[in-house]
Amino acid sequence: MCGIVGYIGNKKASPILINGLLRLEYRGYDSAGIATIEENEISVMKNQGRVNSLYELEGINDLKGTIGIAHTRWATHGKPSKENSHPHQDNSNSFAVVHNGIIENYNELREFLTEKGYNFLSNTDTEVIPNLIHYYFNKDENNDENRILRAVKSACSDLIGSYAIEILSKYNKNNMIVVRKDSPLVIGKGNGENYISSDIPAILSYTKDFYLLDDNEIVKLSRNKVMFYDENLKEIQKPVKSIEWGASSAEKGEYADFMLKEIYEQPKAIRETIGAKLDNGIIEIQGLSLDREYIKSLNKIYIIACGTAMHAGLVAKTIFEKLCKIPVEVDIASEFRYRNPLIDENTLSIYITQSGETADTIAALKLAKSKKSKTIAISNVIGSSITREADYSIYTHAGPEIAVASTKAYTSQVILLAILGMYFAQKLGKTDKEIISNLKKDILQLPNQIEEVLKSSDKVKQFAKKVYKEKDMFFLGRGVDYAVSMEGSLKLKEISYIHSESYAAGELKHGPIALIENNITVIITMTNSKLVEKSISNVQEVITRGAKVLAITSEEIKNNGFEEIIKIPKTNPLISPVLSVIPMQILAYYISKEKGLDVDKPRNLAKSVTVE
Ligand code: F6R
C-alpha cells in the first residue's frame, strides 16, 4: 500500500527519488520521505502530505548524495504524521529504512528492543526494523564487508508479516540492501547505476531492464553490480528481464487524468488482450495447457478476486456456466481464505488481479493450492507475485494502469475470461460450434464498438453535471447487467464519494425500493433482449416514485419517462459489460471532476492492496 523507490549511481539521487515517488503516489499519499548519504552521514527529510510537500522542506534541493531511498505512505500503523513517515532510523542514526507491508509481531519486537535499551519515536511497526538491524550489527564481531548483510538477514528472520524493505547505512555509502517477502519490489538495471521500485512503471523512463525478486531474497546493490542472496545468504543468479512497455504508457500525455486516458485506452487494451488468441480455429492461450480429461473431471470452478477484479469474475460466472456447463462460484478473496472452502483436486480455481500483488488474492491461491486445486492467475503485470505462485499464469495486456480506479483492467479481464471460457468449452466439445464462432466474431468487434460508445461521452458528461451534487444513487440490472452495475456503483463510490448501491432489478421491491424518493438518480443497464421488458417494468416502479433514470441499453426502447438514454452497440449479452461499463466509468469520472476531486488518487484508497 506504500510506494518505495531507491537509487544508487553517480547522479544526484534526490530528484530521481522524488520523481519516482510522484509516479508511485497512487500507492499511498498521506506522507513521504527520502534519505540520502551526505558526507558519511544519513540525511533524512520527510513530511506529512503528498509527495510534492517534500519540496517545502528547507534544504531538500541541497542534498547531493548519489545513493538514496524514498517512500510514499498509506498509513496502517500510526496516523499520518511527520513522525510516522518513512524513512525510519535506528537510535544511533546508523541505518535508515523504508518499508512497505506490515510487521505483525512488531509489539513483541518493540518490547524486546526496549528491554535492550532502544527508544521509539513513532507509532509505526516499521521502526523496529532499523533498530533490530542495529542490534544484530552490534552483536556481530566480524567486521568484514558482509556485516550489514548478516545483520539484515538476522533481523528479517525475526520479522513476521510482509515486507519490501530498503536499507541505507552510514557504514557503507557504496551499497544499499533490499529485501522482499510478500510485498512487491523490482530492481531496474542501468549503466553504472541501479534503481529500485515497488513497480515497473515508476522507473520505466530510466530503464527497461529489470530483475524480479522472489520472496525472502536479499539484494546488495552497488553502482556497477547487483548481488542476490537467498535467505541463508547463499549467492544466487537472477536473469534480467526486458519489459516491452514504452515509457509513455506511464505518462498522462494529452489527458487531464490517468483515469480518462485509461478509459480511452480500452479499445487498444482489448485488442492487445485478444492478441492472436482467436486467429485460428483452435483457441490457444499462451501459458495455459489443460487437457480435455482434466477439464471433464472438474466438479466446480472457483473464481476469486477483490473489488473490480471480482466484478469481472461475476461476468465470467455467467459465461463459463453457459458455455461449459460447470458450476462456478465467485468469492471475495478475503472471505474465501477464512471460510474453509470446499475444494479438492477436481476444483479449478482462477484468481483475477490486475496488480498481481493483492495480499488476500495471493493468500487465497496458496490455500487452494494446499488443497490440491489447480490454480490459474490472471494478471496485468508480468512477473508479479501471484504469477510466481500459480500453476498457470495468463495475462491481460492492458498496459500500466496508474489511476486508482480500475477501468481498462476490468474490460480486459472480462475479455480474457470470455476467451478462457471458450477455450474450456472447445476442449469439452459440449457447446455448439456456431455459438463459439459467433461469440468470437462478437469479441473481435468490441474494440470498434467501444470507440463508438466513447463518442457518446458528451451526453454522459451533461448528465453528470445534473446529478453531481446528489448524496445517493442506485444501479440496477438483471443477469450480467446486474454484475456490471456493481462495477458502475463501485466506480462512483470510489472517485465521487457519492453513496451508491447496486441491486438486481427484480430484487428492488423486496426492500430497497423504500429508499426511492423524489428526484433520486437511478442508472439501469439493459443489454439482453430476453430480459429487457422485465427490467423496464422494474424501472417503471422507480420512475413512478419520482426517480430520475439514466438507461444504458443496446435495445430499441421507447422513452417512457427516462431522463436520458445512452445507446450502446448490440453485442452478445455475455460480453456486453465491456460496452455498458464505459458510460458508467465516464459518469463517475465527470461527477468527480464536477466536484473538484482528485480523480486519480481518491481519498483513503491505494492502487495495490498488499496488506490484508
Ligand atoms: C477499484 C479497484 C479495486 C481493485 C482491487 C483488486 O477500482 O481498482 O477494487 O480491483 O483492489 O486489485 P487487483 O486487481 O490489483 O488485485
XYZ file of C-alpha atoms and ligand atoms in Angstrom:
628
model
C 0.000 0.000 0.000
C 3.037 2.217 0.186
C 5.478 3.037 -2.582
C 9.229 2.565 -2.431
C 11.970 3.977 -4.647
C 15.738 3.664 -4.439
C 18.730 4.864 -6.444
C 22.439 4.187 -6.452
C 24.607 5.701 -9.180
C 26.586 8.805 -9.994
C 23.759 11.308 -10.315
C 22.196 13.349 -7.562
C 19.715 10.883 -6.034
C 17.037 13.198 -4.612
C 15.368 14.362 -7.891
C 15.292 10.754 -9.137
C 13.778 9.587 -5.858
C 11.105 12.299 -5.772
C 10.248 11.770 -9.433
C 9.825 8.034 -8.749
C 7.655 8.749 -5.699
C 5.403 11.024 -7.747
C 4.787 8.123 -10.107
C 4.109 5.770 -7.226
C 1.843 8.175 -5.393
C -1.209 6.137 -6.390
C 0.027 3.516 -3.907
C -0.222 5.858 -0.945
C -0.255 9.577 -0.451
C -0.522 10.615 3.177
C 3.179 11.315 3.776
C 6.513 10.972 2.020
C 10.213 10.995 2.744
C 13.698 10.383 1.419
C 17.104 9.541 2.842
C 20.481 10.025 1.176
C 24.052 9.757 2.386
C 25.706 13.149 2.684
C 29.387 13.079 3.623
C 29.217 9.782 5.538
C 26.055 10.699 7.464
C 22.487 9.750 6.639
C 20.263 12.710 5.885
C 16.526 12.108 6.249
C 13.830 14.502 5.040
C 10.145 13.737 5.425
C 6.819 15.439 5.580
C 3.146 14.715 6.092
C 1.057 15.122 2.941
C 1.565 14.474 -0.744
C 4.980 13.833 -2.298
C 5.097 17.430 -3.523
C 5.139 18.573 0.104
C 8.780 17.394 0.195
C 9.650 20.480 -1.867
C 8.518 22.621 1.072
C 11.368 21.251 3.201
C 14.308 23.521 3.622
C 17.492 22.048 2.200
C 15.833 19.372 0.092
C 17.422 20.804 -3.059
C 20.847 20.860 -1.419
C 21.019 17.087 -0.972
C 23.981 15.910 -3.031
C 24.069 12.190 -2.215
C 24.167 9.741 -5.110
C 22.602 6.920 -3.117
C 19.163 7.133 -1.545
C 15.886 5.542 -0.522
C 12.382 7.011 -0.619
C 8.830 6.238 0.437
C 5.264 7.394 -0.069
C 2.981 6.203 2.714
C -0.524 4.850 3.093
C -0.898 4.688 6.866
C -1.595 1.370 8.582
C 0.153 1.549 11.980
C 0.218 5.095 13.299
C -1.741 8.002 11.881
C -0.377 10.076 9.004
C 2.221 12.424 10.565
C 5.792 13.501 10.077
C 7.000 11.227 12.930
C 5.298 8.205 11.428
C 6.539 8.832 7.885
C 9.428 6.874 6.466
C 12.428 6.622 6.349
C 12.837 5.480 9.954
C 16.207 5.280 11.641
C 17.730 3.318 14.491
C 18.589 5.187 17.693
C 22.184 5.815 16.597
C 21.150 7.090 13.130
C 23.410 4.497 11.539
C 20.682 2.831 9.460
C 17.696 4.230 7.588
C 14.864 2.055 6.384
C 11.763 2.383 4.208
C 9.192 -0.377 4.341
C 6.046 -1.450 2.530
C 3.948 -4.128 4.239
C 3.055 -4.965 7.826
C 5.217 -6.388 10.610
C 2.668 -8.434 12.544
C 4.882 -9.155 15.557
C 6.116 -5.591 15.956
C 4.767 -5.335 19.525
C 6.883 -8.277 20.692
C 9.919 -6.931 18.830
C 9.396 -3.494 20.333
C 9.287 -4.977 23.818
C 12.429 -6.985 23.144
C 14.289 -3.939 21.837
C 13.005 -1.708 24.646
C 14.465 -4.170 27.149
C 17.763 -3.858 25.298
C 17.624 -0.087 25.743
C 16.186 1.106 22.428
C 13.680 4.003 22.248
C 10.919 4.522 19.730
C 9.930 7.828 18.224
C 6.965 6.743 16.104
C 3.865 4.571 16.381
C 4.789 2.516 13.341
C 5.525 -1.161 13.022
C 8.464 -0.229 10.749
C 10.631 1.434 13.374
C 11.577 -1.932 14.877
C 13.430 -2.830 11.664
C 16.331 -0.316 11.738
C 16.770 -0.909 15.464
C 16.788 -4.661 15.017
C 19.392 -4.327 12.264
C 21.466 -2.127 14.560
C 21.111 -4.678 17.365
C 22.416 -7.549 15.195
C 25.084 -5.362 13.613
C 26.485 -4.543 17.055
C 26.392 -8.179 18.165
C 28.458 -9.283 15.159
C 32.158 -9.268 15.988
C 33.281 -9.973 12.461
C 33.824 -6.592 10.827
C 34.004 -7.727 7.202
C 32.184 -6.333 4.134
C 29.129 -8.524 4.748
C 28.456 -7.427 8.305
C 25.440 -5.297 7.308
C 24.114 -8.072 5.101
C 24.251 -10.512 8.011
C 22.521 -8.025 10.324
C 19.713 -7.587 7.758
C 19.343 -11.333 7.375
C 19.121 -11.853 11.150
C 16.624 -9.016 11.526
C 14.465 -10.429 8.735
C 14.371 -13.853 10.306
C 12.728 -12.211 13.354
C 10.053 -10.471 11.282
C 6.602 -11.989 10.849
C 4.466 -10.374 8.180
C 5.011 -8.848 4.790
C 7.735 -6.504 3.740
C 9.643 -4.851 0.976
C 12.495 -3.007 2.654
C 15.331 -0.765 1.528
C 18.227 -0.210 3.911
C 20.822 2.517 3.833
C 23.741 2.535 6.247
C 26.259 5.204 7.072
C 28.824 2.422 7.443
C 28.746 1.744 3.737
C 27.922 4.581 1.397
C 28.584 2.473 -1.691
C 25.998 -0.220 -1.053
C 22.319 -0.474 -0.458
C 20.444 -3.556 0.696
C 16.904 -4.519 -0.210
C 14.788 -7.488 0.734
C 11.252 -8.618 -0.011
C 8.655 -11.017 1.320
C 5.026 -10.891 0.153
C 5.388 -7.268 -0.969
C 6.344 -6.085 -4.435
C 9.813 -4.819 -5.301
C 11.762 -4.714 -8.566
C 15.332 -3.724 -9.402
C 15.932 -1.655 -12.535
C 19.351 -2.196 -14.101
C 21.057 0.866 -15.546
C 24.545 1.618 -16.794
C 26.717 2.280 -13.761
C 23.565 2.853 -11.739
C 20.678 0.818 -10.348
C 17.120 1.645 -9.409
C 14.631 0.113 -7.007
C 10.893 0.494 -7.122
C 7.627 -1.031 -5.938
C 6.545 -1.290 -9.543
C 7.938 -1.138 -13.021
C 6.147 1.947 -14.482
C 7.660 4.283 -11.870
C 11.171 3.779 -13.258
C 10.377 2.951 -16.888
C 11.786 6.278 -18.023
C 15.214 5.218 -16.691
C 15.457 1.594 -17.762
C 13.602 -1.256 -19.417
C 15.786 -3.982 -17.862
C 14.565 -5.442 -14.600
C 15.339 -8.090 -12.043
C 12.195 -9.511 -10.433
C 12.664 -10.596 -6.843
C 11.238 -13.673 -5.175
C 10.206 -13.895 -1.544
C 12.984 -13.861 1.052
C 15.655 -12.821 -1.411
C 18.191 -10.283 -0.181
C 19.940 -7.986 -2.643
C 23.121 -5.984 -2.245
C 23.373 -3.176 -4.767
C 26.403 -1.181 -5.699
C 26.753 1.181 -8.649
C 28.020 -1.462 -11.062
C 26.812 -4.669 -9.521
C 23.680 -6.324 -8.167
C 24.254 -9.386 -5.971
C 21.394 -11.685 -4.986
C 21.270 -13.962 -1.956
C 18.774 -16.488 -0.673
C 17.536 -16.350 2.909
C 20.669 -18.207 4.076
C 22.900 -15.686 2.325
C 23.909 -18.160 -0.355
C 24.633 -16.191 -3.528
C 22.172 -16.831 -6.389
C 21.957 -15.696 -10.006
C 18.926 -13.963 -11.494
C 18.141 -13.230 -15.138
C 17.463 -9.711 -16.417
C 14.002 -9.299 -17.957
C 13.408 -6.673 -20.616
C 9.994 -5.041 -20.412
C 8.132 -4.132 -23.580
C 6.022 -1.280 -22.098
C 7.066 2.104 -23.509
C 7.855 4.933 -21.086
C 4.911 6.948 -22.484
C 2.467 4.261 -21.312
C 3.097 5.539 -17.789
C 2.566 9.220 -18.746
C -0.706 11.163 -18.864
C 0.101 12.662 -22.269
C -2.664 14.909 -23.582
C -5.201 13.720 -20.980
C -6.167 15.625 -17.846
C -6.025 12.491 -15.685
C -4.745 8.945 -15.912
C -8.274 7.631 -15.437
C -9.545 9.440 -18.531
C -6.544 8.249 -20.515
C -7.141 4.688 -19.365
C -10.853 4.850 -20.238
C -9.869 5.910 -23.766
C -7.179 3.228 -23.967
C -9.763 0.455 -23.701
C -10.063 -0.334 -27.421
C -6.272 -0.823 -27.544
C -6.202 -2.804 -24.288
C -8.882 -5.169 -25.596
C -7.155 -5.580 -28.983
C -3.866 -6.435 -27.267
C -5.504 -8.793 -24.799
C -7.230 -10.666 -27.628
C -3.888 -10.722 -29.498
C -3.679 -13.778 -31.710
C -5.794 -15.991 -29.447
C -8.760 -16.082 -31.808
C -6.834 -16.176 -35.088
C -7.074 -19.916 -35.631
C -9.898 -22.450 -35.388
C -8.470 -23.727 -32.106
C -8.315 -21.192 -29.287
C -4.897 -21.067 -27.693
C -3.862 -19.131 -24.627
C -0.157 -18.707 -24.048
C 0.881 -20.123 -20.705
C -2.073 -22.493 -20.412
C -2.197 -26.187 -21.220
C -5.108 -28.061 -19.697
C -6.234 -31.279 -21.321
C -9.785 -32.383 -22.044
C -9.760 -35.173 -19.434
C -8.835 -32.724 -16.697
C -11.496 -30.182 -17.685
C -14.055 -33.007 -17.882
C -13.146 -34.072 -14.340
C -13.984 -30.680 -12.844
C -16.846 -30.527 -10.368
C -16.597 -26.800 -9.833
C -14.662 -23.699 -10.799
C -13.908 -21.064 -8.191
C -13.183 -17.507 -9.261
C -11.511 -15.483 -6.532
C -10.612 -11.798 -6.540
C -11.204 -8.444 -4.837
C -13.079 -5.311 -5.868
C -13.283 -4.617 -9.563
C -11.480 -7.835 -10.436
C -14.154 -9.749 -8.511
C -16.803 -7.957 -10.580
C -15.078 -9.232 -13.725
C -15.334 -12.681 -12.145
C -19.106 -12.290 -11.764
C -19.413 -11.726 -15.513
C -17.219 -14.770 -16.129
C -19.509 -16.948 -13.994
C -22.343 -16.431 -16.467
C -20.029 -17.032 -19.425
C -18.472 -20.223 -18.025
C -21.761 -21.725 -16.852
C -23.406 -21.020 -20.185
C -20.530 -22.303 -22.344
C -19.059 -25.080 -20.197
C -21.981 -26.198 -18.013
C -19.669 -26.365 -14.995
C -20.903 -24.737 -11.768
C -18.929 -21.625 -10.934
C -18.627 -19.923 -7.557
C -17.273 -16.388 -7.321
C -15.852 -15.317 -4.000
C -14.153 -12.331 -2.435
C -10.571 -13.340 -1.640
C -10.666 -12.043 1.953
C -13.762 -14.187 2.643
C -12.664 -17.269 0.744
C -9.386 -17.613 2.585
C -11.021 -17.832 6.007
C -14.089 -19.918 5.297
C -12.596 -23.325 4.726
C -13.945 -23.603 1.171
C -14.911 -26.976 -0.274
C -12.073 -27.629 -2.687
C -10.351 -30.737 -3.940
C -8.264 -31.792 -6.908
C -11.390 -31.653 -9.100
C -11.864 -27.968 -8.411
C -10.140 -25.486 -10.664
C -9.558 -22.096 -9.111
C -8.951 -18.861 -11.002
C -7.518 -15.700 -9.410
C -8.013 -12.342 -11.064
C -5.747 -9.486 -10.077
C -4.618 -6.504 -12.112
C -1.567 -5.834 -9.948
C -0.809 -9.448 -9.143
C 0.138 -8.205 -5.667
C -3.170 -8.207 -3.748
C -2.370 -9.915 -0.447
C -5.764 -11.587 0.043
C -5.880 -12.943 -3.510
C -2.382 -14.390 -3.204
C -3.239 -15.968 0.161
C -6.425 -17.470 -1.321
C -4.398 -19.014 -4.135
C -1.913 -20.516 -1.687
C -4.793 -22.001 0.306
C -6.396 -23.600 -2.762
C -3.025 -24.986 -3.847
C -2.606 -26.610 -0.452
C -5.940 -28.348 -1.047
C -4.679 -29.689 -4.398
C -6.705 -27.385 -6.636
C -5.022 -26.382 -9.900
C -4.650 -22.604 -9.984
C -4.739 -20.076 -12.812
C -3.696 -16.474 -12.175
C -4.960 -13.709 -14.431
C -2.795 -10.634 -14.041
C -1.803 -7.490 -15.906
C 1.742 -7.447 -14.570
C 4.291 -9.897 -15.911
C 6.315 -11.448 -13.121
C 4.025 -10.117 -10.360
C 3.910 -12.077 -7.110
C 0.797 -14.107 -7.896
C 2.178 -15.282 -11.214
C 5.071 -16.848 -9.367
C 2.716 -18.849 -7.159
C 0.109 -20.050 -9.661
C 0.259 -23.270 -11.677
C -0.625 -21.257 -14.795
C -0.428 -17.523 -15.412
C -2.220 -15.766 -18.215
C -2.102 -12.057 -18.898
C -4.320 -9.160 -19.785
C -2.338 -6.747 -21.956
C -3.893 -3.507 -20.771
C -0.553 -1.726 -20.210
C 0.198 0.002 -16.905
C -2.930 1.080 -15.041
C -1.997 4.074 -12.909
C -5.331 5.598 -11.820
C -6.513 4.058 -8.579
C -9.957 3.353 -10.049
C -9.620 0.424 -12.392
C -11.100 0.765 -15.891
C -9.128 -0.826 -18.722
C -8.022 -3.698 -16.490
C -11.686 -4.611 -15.861
C -12.698 -4.743 -19.525
C -9.520 -6.634 -20.422
C -10.188 -9.140 -17.639
C -13.742 -9.736 -18.887
C -12.421 -10.399 -22.398
C -9.652 -12.715 -21.279
C -12.145 -14.630 -19.136
C -14.555 -14.896 -22.068
C -11.748 -16.347 -24.198
C -10.855 -18.700 -21.339
C -14.488 -19.863 -21.188
C -14.377 -20.535 -24.923
C -11.090 -22.419 -24.502
C -12.702 -24.729 -21.925
C -15.881 -25.105 -23.994
C -13.913 -26.016 -27.094
C -11.952 -28.658 -25.200
C -15.126 -30.101 -23.703
C -16.849 -30.116 -27.085
C -20.251 -29.683 -25.377
C -21.137 -26.319 -26.865
C -22.472 -25.821 -30.355
C -19.566 -24.768 -32.621
C -21.686 -21.979 -34.047
C -22.192 -20.410 -30.614
C -18.427 -20.288 -30.147
C -17.713 -18.912 -33.587
C -20.404 -16.212 -33.209
C -19.017 -15.220 -29.835
C -15.559 -14.995 -31.397
C -16.877 -12.612 -34.062
C -18.610 -10.510 -31.411
C -15.444 -10.295 -29.306
C -13.410 -9.150 -32.310
C -15.868 -6.305 -32.924
C -15.670 -4.980 -29.373
C -12.714 -2.576 -29.784
C -14.501 -0.685 -32.589
C -17.744 -0.760 -30.633
C -16.027 0.731 -27.559
C -14.831 3.558 -29.810
C -18.496 4.116 -30.728
C -19.536 4.224 -27.070
C -16.779 6.696 -26.245
C -18.351 9.061 -28.762
C -21.415 9.384 -26.510
C -19.279 10.691 -23.652
C -20.651 14.257 -24.007
C -24.167 13.089 -23.260
C -22.920 11.320 -20.128
C -20.919 14.404 -19.140
C -24.088 16.540 -19.351
C -25.920 14.034 -17.158
C -23.039 14.179 -14.651
C -23.472 17.959 -14.447
C -27.118 17.447 -13.481
C -26.523 14.897 -10.723
C -23.104 15.562 -9.198
C -24.487 17.180 -6.037
C -26.539 14.135 -5.049
C -25.972 12.017 -1.970
C -27.221 8.595 -3.129
C -27.647 6.723 -6.397
C -28.834 3.277 -7.446
C -27.518 0.990 -10.163
C -29.874 -1.705 -11.429
C -29.699 -4.584 -13.872
C -30.502 -8.253 -14.427
C -28.009 -11.058 -15.171
C -24.668 -9.677 -16.388
C -26.280 -6.231 -16.371
C -26.520 -6.644 -12.597
C -22.858 -7.739 -12.435
C -21.758 -4.660 -14.379
C -23.999 -2.440 -12.242
C -21.916 -3.455 -9.232
C -18.849 -2.214 -11.040
C -20.585 1.050 -12.008
C -21.632 1.583 -8.410
C -18.107 0.909 -7.112
C -16.590 3.367 -9.618
C -18.981 6.077 -8.465
C -18.304 5.491 -4.759
C -14.545 5.396 -5.178
C -13.955 8.615 -7.024
C -17.028 10.792 -6.371
C -17.675 9.799 -2.709
C -21.389 9.544 -3.501
C -23.072 6.690 -1.709
C -24.480 4.197 -4.174
C -25.961 0.719 -4.187
C -26.393 -1.808 -6.919
C -29.316 -4.183 -6.968
C -30.666 -6.937 -9.132
C -33.584 -5.086 -10.727
C -36.078 -7.755 -9.656
C -34.935 -7.552 -6.039
C -35.763 -3.885 -5.635
C -39.295 -4.363 -4.445
C -38.144 -6.758 -1.719
C -36.904 -3.880 0.391
C -34.635 -1.276 -1.188
C -37.473 0.425 -3.052
C -38.307 2.040 0.296
C -35.250 4.241 -0.322
C -36.515 5.560 -3.651
C -37.718 9.111 -3.253
C -38.466 12.028 -5.477
C -35.576 13.035 -7.759
C -33.191 10.239 -6.756
C -30.883 9.070 -9.569
C -31.132 5.513 -10.846
C -28.923 4.013 -13.556
C -30.346 0.941 -15.264
C -28.492 -1.268 -17.721
C -30.410 -3.371 -20.252
C -28.472 -5.349 -22.844
C -30.368 -8.617 -23.021
C -33.425 -8.654 -25.271
C -34.863 -11.558 -23.255
C -34.811 -9.530 -20.032
C -35.421 -6.006 -21.260
C -39.197 -5.999 -20.732
C -38.771 -7.250 -17.163
C -36.184 -4.549 -16.436
C -38.415 -1.865 -17.956
C -41.245 -2.914 -15.618
C -38.871 -2.656 -12.650
C -37.677 0.753 -13.702
C -41.243 1.992 -14.108
C -41.691 1.246 -10.404
C -38.965 3.785 -9.583
C -39.985 6.346 -12.233
C -43.479 6.338 -10.694
C -41.871 7.228 -7.372
C -40.060 10.218 -8.844
C -36.635 8.753 -9.761
C -34.503 10.327 -12.497
C -33.410 7.391 -14.611
C -30.430 7.068 -16.917
C -30.807 3.984 -19.129
C -27.787 2.324 -20.725
C -29.082 -0.041 -23.351
C -28.442 -1.779 -26.633
C -32.180 -2.401 -27.106
C -34.715 -0.348 -29.029
C -36.768 1.060 -26.179
C -39.416 3.755 -26.023
C -38.665 6.693 -23.782
C -41.246 6.016 -21.097
C -40.093 8.625 -18.644
C -36.302 8.149 -18.777
C -34.234 11.230 -18.050
C -31.606 10.104 -20.549
C -30.948 7.061 -22.717
C -27.389 6.125 -23.660
C -27.493 3.803 -26.618
C -24.645 1.305 -26.912
C -23.994 -1.096 -29.814
C -25.516 -4.562 -29.717
C -23.288 -7.493 -28.882
C -23.650 -10.944 -27.331
C -25.198 -10.234 -23.887
C -22.483 -12.406 -22.284
C -19.801 -9.834 -23.099
C -21.976 -6.712 -23.058
C -20.391 -5.395 -19.786
C -17.339 -4.448 -21.855
C -19.558 -1.860 -23.568
C -22.094 -0.996 -20.888
C -19.449 -0.254 -18.247
C -17.958 2.555 -20.358
C -20.773 5.124 -19.760
C -20.644 4.240 -16.046
C -16.881 4.876 -15.920
C -17.374 8.180 -17.752
C -20.235 9.168 -15.446
C -18.149 8.536 -12.324
C -15.230 10.413 -13.899
C -17.203 13.570 -14.758
C -19.076 13.607 -11.444
C -15.717 13.514 -9.675
C -14.425 16.333 -11.911
C -17.549 18.438 -11.292
C -16.957 18.033 -7.567
C -13.346 19.152 -7.997
C -11.928 15.910 -6.589
C -8.647 14.184 -7.337
C -9.858 11.559 -9.794
C -6.654 9.551 -9.934
C -5.982 9.476 -6.218
C -9.242 9.218 -4.307
C -9.122 9.595 -0.537
C -8.248 6.602 1.641
C -7.539 4.350 -1.330
C -4.366 2.892 -2.748
C -3.900 1.095 -6.033
C -2.249 -2.021 -4.823
C -3.519 -3.602 -1.617
C -0.556 -5.584 -0.394
C -1.825 -5.908 3.177
C -4.754 -7.972 4.481
C -11.433 -0.477 -7.960
C -10.181 -1.186 -7.818
C -10.054 -2.203 -6.748
C -9.199 -3.383 -7.256
C -8.921 -4.362 -6.107
C -8.139 -5.553 -6.579
O -11.398 0.440 -8.989
O -9.255 -0.945 -8.539
O -11.289 -2.632 -6.293
O -9.886 -4.021 -8.290
O -8.216 -3.697 -5.110
O -6.922 -5.178 -7.125
P -6.108 -6.162 -8.031
O -6.887 -6.366 -9.300
O -4.796 -5.492 -8.284
O -5.985 -7.436 -7.272
